[in-house]
Structures are given as C-alpha cells and as structure tokens.
C-alpha cells in the first residue's frame, strides 16, 4: 500500500509538480517517510531470506555494543547520582527521603535508562553507521557490492540493525545497574539516608515489569535508530559534503524519533502494565 | 538461429536523464555472446552510465535491458541480485573496499559465493594478483596503493569468480604502456580461455582496434555507429574519424 503510494508519487511527475507548488516540504516529508518504510520492508525481507553474515554481525556488535559499554556505564552512573540528589532534596521537605531509591529506580528503569542509552547510541553508533555507509555509497563501494551479487541491504544494513537491536537491551541494563548504584552511593554515603528503609521501599515498589518496560523500549529504539542511520547513509549523495549531511541527519532524526516515540511507547506500556 | 539468442545483453530504446541533462536518448545496443565489445565515446558522454545500466546499478527512465532475454528492470531486488551473479565488473575508479586490505578485497567474491577453504582461497587470490602483475601487496590497504595498482586489484577482484559477462570500465587508463599491453593480453586471454562476453569502455584507440570484435560509439545519448574495427577505420563519418584520430572540433577549445 505504502509502496504503491510511493511509486505513484515517484512516477507521476505532473502530480508531483503540482504538489510541489503546494508545499515542497510536505511532499518531501511524504516521500521521505514512504521511502523509509520501503527501506524497512526491504530490510525485513533480506533478514528472513538473505544470507546470514555472522562475521559482520559480530564485528558490528563489538563496534556498536562492546565499545559503548564504558561510556554508557559512565553516563548511567552520573545520571543515577544526580537524580538521587534532586529527588532527595525534594523528598527531604516532606521527610520522605527513604523513597529516593524507589523513585529513582522506577524512573531509571522505565525512562532514563532506555532513553539516555538510545541517545548515546544515536550519537556514537548512529553517526558512525551513517558516515560509513554514506562513504561507501559515494565512493561506489555499495555499487561494487551489488555488482558482486552481494546485496548491500543484506550485507551492510541487516547486520547493523541486528547488532544494535541485540546490544541495546544489554546496554540499557548496564545503564540501569550503574544508575541504581550511583543513586545508592549518593543516598547512603553522601546524604546519609538510612539504608534499611531505603532498600525496603525500593524492593516494595520495584517490579520486574519496570525493567521489562525499559528493555522493550531499548529493543524498539535499537531497531529504529539503526534503521534511520542506515537509511540516511544509504541515501547519501554529493560526496564528502553529502556524507556530513547524512551523518548530521541521522543523529538529529534519530534523537528526535527516540524522544517522540518514547512518549507513545510509554502510553502504550502504561496501558499494558496498569 | 534467431538474432536475439546470439546477444547476451539487449538494450532497447533506453532513456535516462539526470535532472535536465539527457544522458541516454533512445539508445539501442546488443552485446554479442562470447565476443569483445568495446564502447568508445567522448568523456562525459555516458559510457560509465551505460555499463552500470547493463548490470542494474542505474535504472533508465524508460526502455528495456534484457539479460539473456530477461528484463532486468522487471525483476525484484532479489532477482536482480541473482542476475548479477553472471557479471563481473571493474569500476572506473576501481571501487575497492577501503576497510579491507588488498587480499580481502580480492578474496571477497570467493568468500561470499564459494565454499572454498581459506587455503584454497589464498592460492586463487595470489594467482589472480600475480596475473595482474601484483606481488606482495596483499597486506596493503587500498589507500596505500597507486591508482594503477588499485585498478589492477579491481580487475583481479572482477575476474575472481570467472563470470560469464565482464564489464570493464577503462581497464588500462592510467597504466604505463607496458602494463597496458599486459592487461590487454590478460583480457584477451581470459576471453579466449573461458569464452566470456566482455564489454570494455576504453579511450585507448590502439588497443580497441586490436582487441575488439565489435565497436560501438556513443554519441549524444545514442549509438552513433557499431561494427567491426575495419568498418570503423573505413568510416567516412567525420565524427568517427575525428574521434579515432584524436582531432578536436574547430570550435572546441581545450
Ligand atoms: N549519479 C549521477 N548523477 C548525476 N549525473 C550523473 C550521474 N552519473 C553520471 N552523471 C552524468 O552523466 C554523464 C555521463 O557520465 P559518465 O560517467 O557515464 O561519462 P563517461 O562517458 O563514462 O565519461 P568518462 O570517459 O570521463 O569516464 C556525465 O555528464 C555526468 O555528469
Ligand atoms: Mg566513465
């Protein structure tokens, strides 16, 4: 259906000209979304029917996941620490400091860990994916792949999307763990909140589904962020400048998508786990 | 025998524009099986675009590209991918994978499409590299090579799977005269021993006349003339003669 619309828009140049005069950004956006959806469908198709490139997958998992571990841990630690400071200063007013652990815990698990991890991955992996595939496109390396009957979506895109998707929940978990640790350290040792009630409230409030929600978000963000980066790279033209533009677009579009999508995911997950 | 069965690639009424620039304008061309076809034409005339159209890297705005009777343009992405297994292509800029060393570049098609063990792959790769006059460069990255070396690595990679149809985009441009001759010989030799179909884009008139079974000259988006080297040499068309003799038009400054 969407493919049909997209084809129609591509083929029917007179309609396009008319629409263009109505509003270029508008048709641009429709065309953009249409071709992104088409790209996604193609990726799914190659995932199921194409050759499985295990080596590339592992290399990308290391590049995207393992090499991001430290930075994610660091950001997680400080996010937990600062969040503990802020909530404690609020709860102190009503003498409910022992609720800091559970509050930070829920916020981390459901929102902060998946969103911040996704944003870090956009900045770190999304940009490099877009730049790498973009450079390969403008230097005809993508054409060379095709000429050797290796489809670039199968060889370049599928492993990167898969690697990001597999690594995201792990990274979210690491962010979460370090965040909780940071909050604990700040609360117990710096703010001297009594450990007993802190932990008691934490265990009473936190449920496995809180973590589960974060992991689901992580998976969804992983898919979308890597697809956007691959798409932007794949549709690069105009040489070095084009690669720069694709990279920027991958980061901007990726971050915005994460933040907007997060709202809708939260809405959906709150209905799913009332 | 009907004429179409002797043609491996048939292009019919191809039209292609980039923006307002018409690159192909009703182009018809047949590539005969088992022969060397050389495409000549001015720089920027659309020779590389034509080669890429044959293998489905560029899609014309209209027209047909038949590969052994199958319309490339009507195939799905996967169908086109299958079809490209028949082809090998040397790109004008070699298009080596810059994240891989020379050895891995040349081994790439084998690793993708054969089930050979690494030691068998090594033998084949070193053999092909030696054929294009390269020794002890396997560990080098493409960025560490000269232009001519890169081209030869690209050639070794294109020949790796012994494809049925090979497209060479200026295989000898940028090589010294001695290398040019040995690459020409390599192309001829590969041709003879495997009975391949070769399409060569070339600016080298001397080797074109020497090697071609058929020459096709591209001019303003169409095939101006096609035929044997003799027919080209004897042609009365001033556009062809000027091109063969390398004479600039009077109004051409440069
Ligand atoms: N991707 C593209 N986008 C826009 N224009 C293009 C593209 N590819 C080629 N062209 C244009 O098409 C024309 C033909 O290009 P092509 O590369 O086929 O020339 P050529 O005959 O191979 O020249 P040369 O002998 O210099 O290699 C050129 O004018 C070029 O500007
Ligand atoms: Mg060219």
mmCIF file of N, CA and C in Angstrom, chain A residues 42 45-46 49-51 53 55 59 132 135-136 138-152 155, chain B residues 52 55-57 77-78 81 84-85 87-89 91-93 95-100 108-109 111-113 118 157:
data_model
loop_
_atom_site.group_PDB
_atom_site.id
_atom_site.type_symbol
_atom_site.label_atom_id
_atom_site.label_comp_id
_atom_site.label_asym_id
_atom_site.label_seq_id
_atom_site.Cartn_x
_atom_site.Cartn_y
_atom_site.Cartn_z
ATOM 1 N N UNK A 42 12.255 -3.735 2.987
ATOM 2 C CA UNK A 42 13.313 -4.435 2.274
ATOM 3 C C UNK A 42 14.289 -5.092 3.251
ATOM 4 N N UNK A 45 12.756 -8.145 4.675
ATOM 5 C CA UNK A 45 12.771 -9.199 3.665
ATOM 6 C C UNK A 45 14.153 -9.854 3.576
ATOM 7 N N UNK A 46 15.200 -9.040 3.553
ATOM 8 C CA UNK A 46 16.552 -9.598 3.459
ATOM 9 C C UNK A 46 16.945 -10.316 4.733
ATOM 10 N N UNK A 49 15.225 -13.718 4.211
ATOM 11 C CA UNK A 49 15.527 -14.531 3.040
ATOM 12 C C UNK A 49 16.976 -14.443 2.591
ATOM 13 N N UNK A 50 17.708 -13.503 3.143
ATOM 14 C CA UNK A 50 19.068 -13.318 2.667
ATOM 15 C C UNK A 50 20.055 -14.245 3.346
ATOM 16 N N UNK A 51 21.321 -14.081 2.931
ATOM 17 C CA UNK A 51 22.396 -14.833 3.556
ATOM 18 C C UNK A 51 22.708 -14.196 4.907
ATOM 19 N N UNK A 53 25.200 -12.970 7.544
ATOM 20 C CA UNK A 53 26.621 -12.606 7.621
ATOM 21 C C UNK A 53 27.077 -12.544 9.080
ATOM 22 N N UNK A 55 29.993 -12.997 10.557
ATOM 23 C CA UNK A 55 31.208 -12.233 10.859
ATOM 24 C C UNK A 55 30.939 -10.742 11.000
ATOM 25 N N UNK A 59 31.308 -8.350 14.310
ATOM 26 C CA UNK A 59 32.151 -7.149 14.264
ATOM 27 C C UNK A 59 31.338 -5.915 14.668
ATOM 28 N N UNK A 132 29.768 5.701 7.633
ATOM 29 C CA UNK A 132 30.424 4.574 6.972
ATOM 30 C C UNK A 132 29.669 4.162 5.704
ATOM 31 N N UNK A 135 29.814 6.953 3.072
ATOM 32 C CA UNK A 135 31.080 6.989 2.335
ATOM 33 C C UNK A 135 31.140 5.858 1.313
ATOM 34 N N UNK A 136 30.674 4.693 1.711
ATOM 35 C CA UNK A 136 30.676 3.575 0.772
ATOM 36 C C UNK A 136 29.763 3.857 -0.424
ATOM 37 N N UNK A 138 28.992 6.930 -1.731
ATOM 38 C CA UNK A 138 29.511 7.943 -2.662
ATOM 39 C C UNK A 138 30.808 7.499 -3.338
ATOM 40 N N UNK A 139 31.501 6.510 -2.784
ATOM 41 C CA UNK A 139 32.717 6.038 -3.444
ATOM 42 C C UNK A 139 32.465 4.766 -4.252
ATOM 43 N N UNK A 140 31.199 4.497 -4.532
ATOM 44 C CA UNK A 140 30.792 3.364 -5.386
ATOM 45 C C UNK A 140 31.096 2.003 -4.762
ATOM 46 N N UNK A 141 31.431 1.953 -3.474
ATOM 47 C CA UNK A 141 31.665 0.642 -2.861
ATOM 48 C C UNK A 141 30.360 -0.122 -2.711
ATOM 49 N N UNK A 142 29.264 0.630 -2.534
ATOM 50 C CA UNK A 142 27.961 -0.033 -2.456
ATOM 51 C C UNK A 142 27.603 -0.637 -3.813
ATOM 52 N N UNK A 143 27.907 0.127 -4.884
ATOM 53 C CA UNK A 143 27.698 -0.407 -6.230
ATOM 54 C C UNK A 143 28.565 -1.632 -6.461
ATOM 55 N N UNK A 144 29.799 -1.583 -5.940
ATOM 56 C CA UNK A 144 30.700 -2.723 -6.116
ATOM 57 C C UNK A 144 30.116 -3.965 -5.439
ATOM 58 N N UNK A 145 29.560 -3.779 -4.252
ATOM 59 C CA UNK A 145 28.903 -4.907 -3.568
ATOM 60 C C UNK A 145 27.817 -5.493 -4.453
ATOM 61 N N UNK A 146 26.956 -4.600 -4.962
ATOM 62 C CA UNK A 146 25.863 -5.076 -5.814
ATOM 63 C C UNK A 146 26.405 -5.814 -7.016
ATOM 64 N N UNK A 147 27.472 -5.275 -7.613
ATOM 65 C CA UNK A 147 28.000 -5.898 -8.831
ATOM 66 C C UNK A 147 28.523 -7.299 -8.536
ATOM 67 N N UNK A 148 28.876 -7.560 -7.283
ATOM 68 C CA UNK A 148 29.322 -8.915 -6.930
ATOM 69 C C UNK A 148 28.172 -9.750 -6.383
ATOM 70 N N UNK A 149 26.958 -9.320 -6.667
ATOM 71 C CA UNK A 149 25.763 -10.046 -6.248
ATOM 72 C C UNK A 149 25.687 -10.201 -4.725
ATOM 73 N N UNK A 150 26.220 -9.206 -4.033
ATOM 74 C CA UNK A 150 26.047 -9.158 -2.582
ATOM 75 C C UNK A 150 25.175 -7.940 -2.329
ATOM 76 N N UNK A 151 23.952 -8.183 -1.881
ATOM 77 C CA UNK A 151 23.065 -7.033 -1.763
ATOM 78 C C UNK A 151 23.426 -6.203 -0.532
ATOM 79 N N UNK A 152 23.641 -4.892 -0.732
ATOM 80 C CA UNK A 152 24.090 -4.057 0.392
ATOM 81 C C UNK A 152 23.128 -4.062 1.579
ATOM 82 N N UNK A 155 24.052 -7.224 3.329
ATOM 83 C CA UNK A 155 25.418 -7.282 3.855
ATOM 84 C C UNK A 155 25.721 -6.136 4.824
ATOM 85 N N UNK B 52 26.762 0.704 -16.156
ATOM 86 C CA UNK B 52 26.026 0.490 -14.908
ATOM 87 C C UNK B 52 24.569 0.145 -15.182
ATOM 88 N N UNK B 55 24.156 -3.682 -15.739
ATOM 89 C CA UNK B 55 24.206 -4.568 -14.573
ATOM 90 C C UNK B 55 23.178 -4.146 -13.516
ATOM 91 N N UNK B 56 22.365 -3.152 -13.880
ATOM 92 C CA UNK B 56 21.274 -2.767 -12.978
ATOM 93 C C UNK B 56 21.699 -1.928 -11.789
ATOM 94 N N UNK B 57 22.763 -1.150 -11.955
ATOM 95 C CA UNK B 57 23.145 -0.233 -10.878
ATOM 96 C C UNK B 57 22.506 1.130 -11.086
ATOM 97 N N UNK B 77 14.266 -6.954 -6.251
ATOM 98 C CA UNK B 77 15.617 -6.711 -5.747
ATOM 99 C C UNK B 77 16.422 -8.003 -5.676
ATOM 100 N N UNK B 78 15.775 -9.059 -5.202
ATOM 101 C CA UNK B 78 16.478 -10.326 -5.071
ATOM 102 C C UNK B 78 16.767 -10.957 -6.435
ATOM 103 N N UNK B 81 19.674 -9.300 -7.884
ATOM 104 C CA UNK B 81 20.868 -9.763 -7.193
ATOM 105 C C UNK B 81 21.336 -11.105 -7.777
ATOM 106 N N UNK B 84 22.907 -10.675 -11.152
ATOM 107 C CA UNK B 84 24.249 -10.086 -11.153
ATOM 108 C C UNK B 84 25.333 -11.127 -10.906
ATOM 109 N N UNK B 85 24.936 -12.332 -10.514
ATOM 110 C CA UNK B 85 25.947 -13.387 -10.352
ATOM 111 C C UNK B 85 26.602 -13.747 -11.675
ATOM 112 N N UNK B 87 27.649 -11.593 -13.683
ATOM 113 C CA UNK B 87 28.510 -10.485 -14.078
ATOM 114 C C UNK B 87 29.755 -10.350 -13.211
ATOM 115 N N UNK B 88 30.776 -9.767 -13.824
ATOM 116 C CA UNK B 88 31.876 -9.205 -13.052
ATOM 117 C C UNK B 88 32.043 -7.799 -13.550
ATOM 118 N N UNK B 89 32.433 -6.897 -12.665
ATOM 119 C CA UNK B 89 32.591 -5.529 -13.148
ATOM 120 C C UNK B 89 33.812 -4.864 -12.557
ATOM 121 N N UNK B 91 35.200 -1.250 -11.947
ATOM 122 C CA UNK B 91 34.731 0.128 -11.939
ATOM 123 C C UNK B 91 35.835 1.076 -12.394
ATOM 124 N N UNK B 92 35.398 2.202 -12.934
ATOM 125 C CA UNK B 92 36.367 3.173 -13.439
ATOM 126 C C UNK B 92 37.338 3.596 -12.331
ATOM 127 N N UNK B 93 36.793 3.774 -11.112
ATOM 128 C CA UNK B 93 37.668 4.193 -10.009
ATOM 129 C C UNK B 93 38.068 2.994 -9.139
ATOM 130 N N UNK B 95 36.750 1.162 -7.105
ATOM 131 C CA UNK B 95 35.751 0.929 -6.060
ATOM 132 C C UNK B 95 36.142 -0.192 -5.112
ATOM 133 N N UNK B 96 37.394 -0.174 -4.663
ATOM 134 C CA UNK B 96 37.817 -1.180 -3.680
ATOM 135 C C UNK B 96 37.195 -0.868 -2.326
ATOM 136 N N UNK B 97 37.033 -1.896 -1.511
ATOM 137 C CA UNK B 97 36.524 -1.677 -0.154
ATOM 138 C C UNK B 97 37.654 -1.113 0.684
ATOM 139 N N UNK B 98 37.508 0.118 1.126
ATOM 140 C CA UNK B 98 38.664 0.757 1.760
ATOM 141 C C UNK B 98 38.871 0.307 3.210
ATOM 142 N N UNK B 99 37.931 -0.484 3.731
ATOM 143 C CA UNK B 99 38.137 -1.002 5.083
ATOM 144 C C UNK B 99 38.824 -2.372 5.065
ATOM 145 N N UNK B 100 39.092 -2.895 3.863
ATOM 146 C CA UNK B 100 39.724 -4.223 3.763
ATOM 147 C C UNK B 100 41.061 -4.086 3.047
ATOM 148 N N UNK B 108 37.046 -11.373 -1.497
ATOM 149 C CA UNK B 108 35.652 -11.109 -1.119
ATOM 150 C C UNK B 108 34.612 -11.913 -1.925
ATOM 151 N N UNK B 109 34.675 -11.867 -3.271
ATOM 152 C CA UNK B 109 33.657 -12.625 -4.018
ATOM 153 C C UNK B 109 33.703 -14.119 -3.711
ATOM 154 N N UNK B 111 34.676 -15.557 -0.874
ATOM 155 C CA UNK B 111 34.130 -15.803 0.468
ATOM 156 C C UNK B 111 32.626 -15.687 0.471
ATOM 157 N N UNK B 112 32.084 -14.843 -0.428
ATOM 158 C CA UNK B 112 30.637 -14.671 -0.466
ATOM 159 C C UNK B 112 29.949 -15.808 -1.211
ATOM 160 N N UNK B 113 30.562 -16.258 -2.282
ATOM 161 C CA UNK B 113 29.815 -17.141 -3.166
ATOM 162 C C UNK B 113 30.398 -18.544 -3.335
ATOM 163 N N UNK B 118 39.981 -21.582 3.430
ATOM 164 C CA UNK B 118 40.853 -20.413 3.378
ATOM 165 C C UNK B 118 42.139 -20.661 2.579
ATOM 166 N N UNK B 157 39.743 -8.649 -8.694
ATOM 167 C CA UNK B 157 38.506 -8.927 -7.974
ATOM 168 C C UNK B 157 37.358 -9.227 -8.945
#
